[in-house]
XYZ file of C-alpha atoms in Angstrom:
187
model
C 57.276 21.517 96.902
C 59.591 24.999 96.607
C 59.547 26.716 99.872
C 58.697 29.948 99.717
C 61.048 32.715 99.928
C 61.396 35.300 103.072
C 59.653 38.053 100.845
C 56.555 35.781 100.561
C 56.371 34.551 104.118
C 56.404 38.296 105.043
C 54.118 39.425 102.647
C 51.392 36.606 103.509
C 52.052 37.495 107.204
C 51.611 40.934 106.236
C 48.315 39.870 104.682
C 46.958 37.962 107.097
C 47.618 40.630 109.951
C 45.415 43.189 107.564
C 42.892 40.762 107.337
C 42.958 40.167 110.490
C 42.504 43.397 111.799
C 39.527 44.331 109.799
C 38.142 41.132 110.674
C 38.873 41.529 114.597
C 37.073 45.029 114.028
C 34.007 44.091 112.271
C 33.449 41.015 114.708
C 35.326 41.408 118.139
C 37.892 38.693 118.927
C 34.997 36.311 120.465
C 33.178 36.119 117.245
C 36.229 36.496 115.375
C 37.338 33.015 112.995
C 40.515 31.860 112.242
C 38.777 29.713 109.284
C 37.602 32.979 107.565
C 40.919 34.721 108.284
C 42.606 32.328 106.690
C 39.675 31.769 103.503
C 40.149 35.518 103.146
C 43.625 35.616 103.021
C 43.981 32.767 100.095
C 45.787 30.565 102.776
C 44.902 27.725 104.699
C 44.167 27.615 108.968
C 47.715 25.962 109.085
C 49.735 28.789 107.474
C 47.682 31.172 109.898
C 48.921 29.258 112.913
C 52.179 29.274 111.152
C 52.522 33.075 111.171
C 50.897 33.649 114.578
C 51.104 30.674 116.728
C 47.356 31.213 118.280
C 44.026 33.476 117.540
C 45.890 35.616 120.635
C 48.791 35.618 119.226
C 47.251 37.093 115.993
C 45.252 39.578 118.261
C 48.667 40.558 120.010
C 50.213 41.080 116.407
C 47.262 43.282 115.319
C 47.367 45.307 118.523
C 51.026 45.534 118.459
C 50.479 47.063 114.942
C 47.945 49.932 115.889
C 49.866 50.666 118.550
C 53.210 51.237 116.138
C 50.427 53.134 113.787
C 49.202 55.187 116.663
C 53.180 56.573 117.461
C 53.885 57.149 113.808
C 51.092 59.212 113.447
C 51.753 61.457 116.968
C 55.919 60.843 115.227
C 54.482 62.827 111.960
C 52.961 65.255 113.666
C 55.466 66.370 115.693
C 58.342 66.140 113.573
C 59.789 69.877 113.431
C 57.610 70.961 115.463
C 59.205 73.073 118.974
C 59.580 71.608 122.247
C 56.826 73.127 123.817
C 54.018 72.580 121.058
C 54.803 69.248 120.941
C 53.485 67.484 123.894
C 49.641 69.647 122.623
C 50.211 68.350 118.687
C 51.360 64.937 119.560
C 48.427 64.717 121.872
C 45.685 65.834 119.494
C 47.352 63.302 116.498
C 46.788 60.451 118.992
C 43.121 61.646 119.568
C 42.783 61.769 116.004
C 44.561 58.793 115.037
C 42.723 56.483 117.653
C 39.472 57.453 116.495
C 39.634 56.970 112.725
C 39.341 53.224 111.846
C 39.411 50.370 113.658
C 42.081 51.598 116.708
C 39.509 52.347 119.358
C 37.726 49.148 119.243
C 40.604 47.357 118.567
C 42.567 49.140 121.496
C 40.437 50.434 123.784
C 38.057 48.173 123.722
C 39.132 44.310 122.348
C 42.576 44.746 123.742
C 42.127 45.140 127.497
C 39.389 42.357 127.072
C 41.552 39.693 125.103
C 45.197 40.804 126.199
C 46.379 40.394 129.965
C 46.310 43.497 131.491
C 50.338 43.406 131.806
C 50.749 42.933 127.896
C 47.768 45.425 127.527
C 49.873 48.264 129.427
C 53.319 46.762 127.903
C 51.992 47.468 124.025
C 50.697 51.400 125.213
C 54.039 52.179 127.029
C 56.139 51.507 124.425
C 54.390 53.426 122.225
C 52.184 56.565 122.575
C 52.489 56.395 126.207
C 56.357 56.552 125.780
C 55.769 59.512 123.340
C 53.701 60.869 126.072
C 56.794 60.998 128.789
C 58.930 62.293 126.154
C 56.366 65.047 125.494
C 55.823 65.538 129.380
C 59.822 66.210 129.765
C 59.950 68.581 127.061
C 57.892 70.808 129.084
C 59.838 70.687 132.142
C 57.487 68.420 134.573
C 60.048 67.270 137.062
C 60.946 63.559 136.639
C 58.931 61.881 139.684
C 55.660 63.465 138.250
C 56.580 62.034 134.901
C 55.127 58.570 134.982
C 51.949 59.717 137.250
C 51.014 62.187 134.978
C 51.886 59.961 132.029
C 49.564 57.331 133.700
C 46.479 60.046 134.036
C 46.754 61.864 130.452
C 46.987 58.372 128.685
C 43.916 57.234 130.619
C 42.232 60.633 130.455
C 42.695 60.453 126.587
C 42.020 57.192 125.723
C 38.621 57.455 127.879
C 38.094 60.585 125.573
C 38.943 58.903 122.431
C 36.154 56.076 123.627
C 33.653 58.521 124.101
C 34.543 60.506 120.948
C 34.779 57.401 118.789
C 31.206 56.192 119.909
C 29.269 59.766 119.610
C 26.761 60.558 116.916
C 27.130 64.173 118.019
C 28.570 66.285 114.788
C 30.240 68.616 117.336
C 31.949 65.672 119.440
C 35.377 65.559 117.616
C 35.488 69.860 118.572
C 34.146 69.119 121.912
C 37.095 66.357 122.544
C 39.536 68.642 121.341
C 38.793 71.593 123.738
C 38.242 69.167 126.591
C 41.966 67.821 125.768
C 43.514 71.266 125.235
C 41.694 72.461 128.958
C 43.692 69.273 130.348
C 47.209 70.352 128.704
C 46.416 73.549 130.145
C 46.345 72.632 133.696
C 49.758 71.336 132.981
């Protein structure tokens, strides 16, 4: 039998991590199933394990993906935009961003529960939280407050993103946003 080429090996990886990732949102990792990953991508359990060596594995490549999601969309947002809007608009694109979809249970909630704590962390820095320092610079904070006040924004925001993602309240997402924006301020 033919192996199949690099473009098809990416684009059934590709497919299996979208599968994946609604299926790791609709049913937490726990509950989650390799089987029906696999039955929904068109692929057997072997070509899963192929891909992504374990269920974690997959879960690492899913979180690794909303992560890179999460900095494109505070990237777009901030493109053009001055030096000292852009630490406010890249802030309010990742509140958006990690409250449409699947990115707050996926990230806030699945990830620090399946990942280690370490990899948890290691997937945020490199992304928004390494947009975050970049943003924190641009506004002059001196260098040793950098990574503290990286450290209490990212949690700040992502706690606010957790409540704002799981509020019925029509006026939550405007509430978030002027809580976030009184935060910046005291910068």
């Amino acid at each position: 039998m033919p192996r199949a080429s690099a473009a098809d090996a990416a684009a059934t990886a590709r497919r299996i991590l979208n599968i994946a990732t609604a299926h790791f949102a609709e049913h937490g990792f726990a509950a989650a199933s390799v089987d029906e990953i696999a039955t929904a991508a068109g692929i057997t359990r072997g070509a899963v394990y192929h891909h992504y060596a374990s269920k974690p594995g997959l879960f690492t490549a899913v979180a690794r993906a909303q992560q890179q999601a999460l900095a494109e969309a505070i990237e777009t947002a901030t493109d053009g935009v001055a030096d000292s809007a852009a630490l406010r608009i890249g802030s309010h694109a990742y509140l958006d961003a990690i409250t449409q979809g699947a990115a707050a249970r996926l990230l806030l909630i699945e990830g620090p529960a399946v990942l280690s704590w370490e990899e948890w962390r290691r997937l945020d820095a490199e992304g928004p939280v390494a947009q975050l320092r970049d943003g924190l610079r641009l506004v002059g904070l001196a260098d040793e407050a950098i990574e503290p006040m990286a450290t209490a924004l990212s949690g700040a925001m992502n706690e606010l993103a957790l409540w704002l993602a799981q509020s019925t309240d029509a006026t939550a997402g405007r509430r978030a946003h002027a809580a976030l924006d009184r935060l910046l301020d005291a910068l």
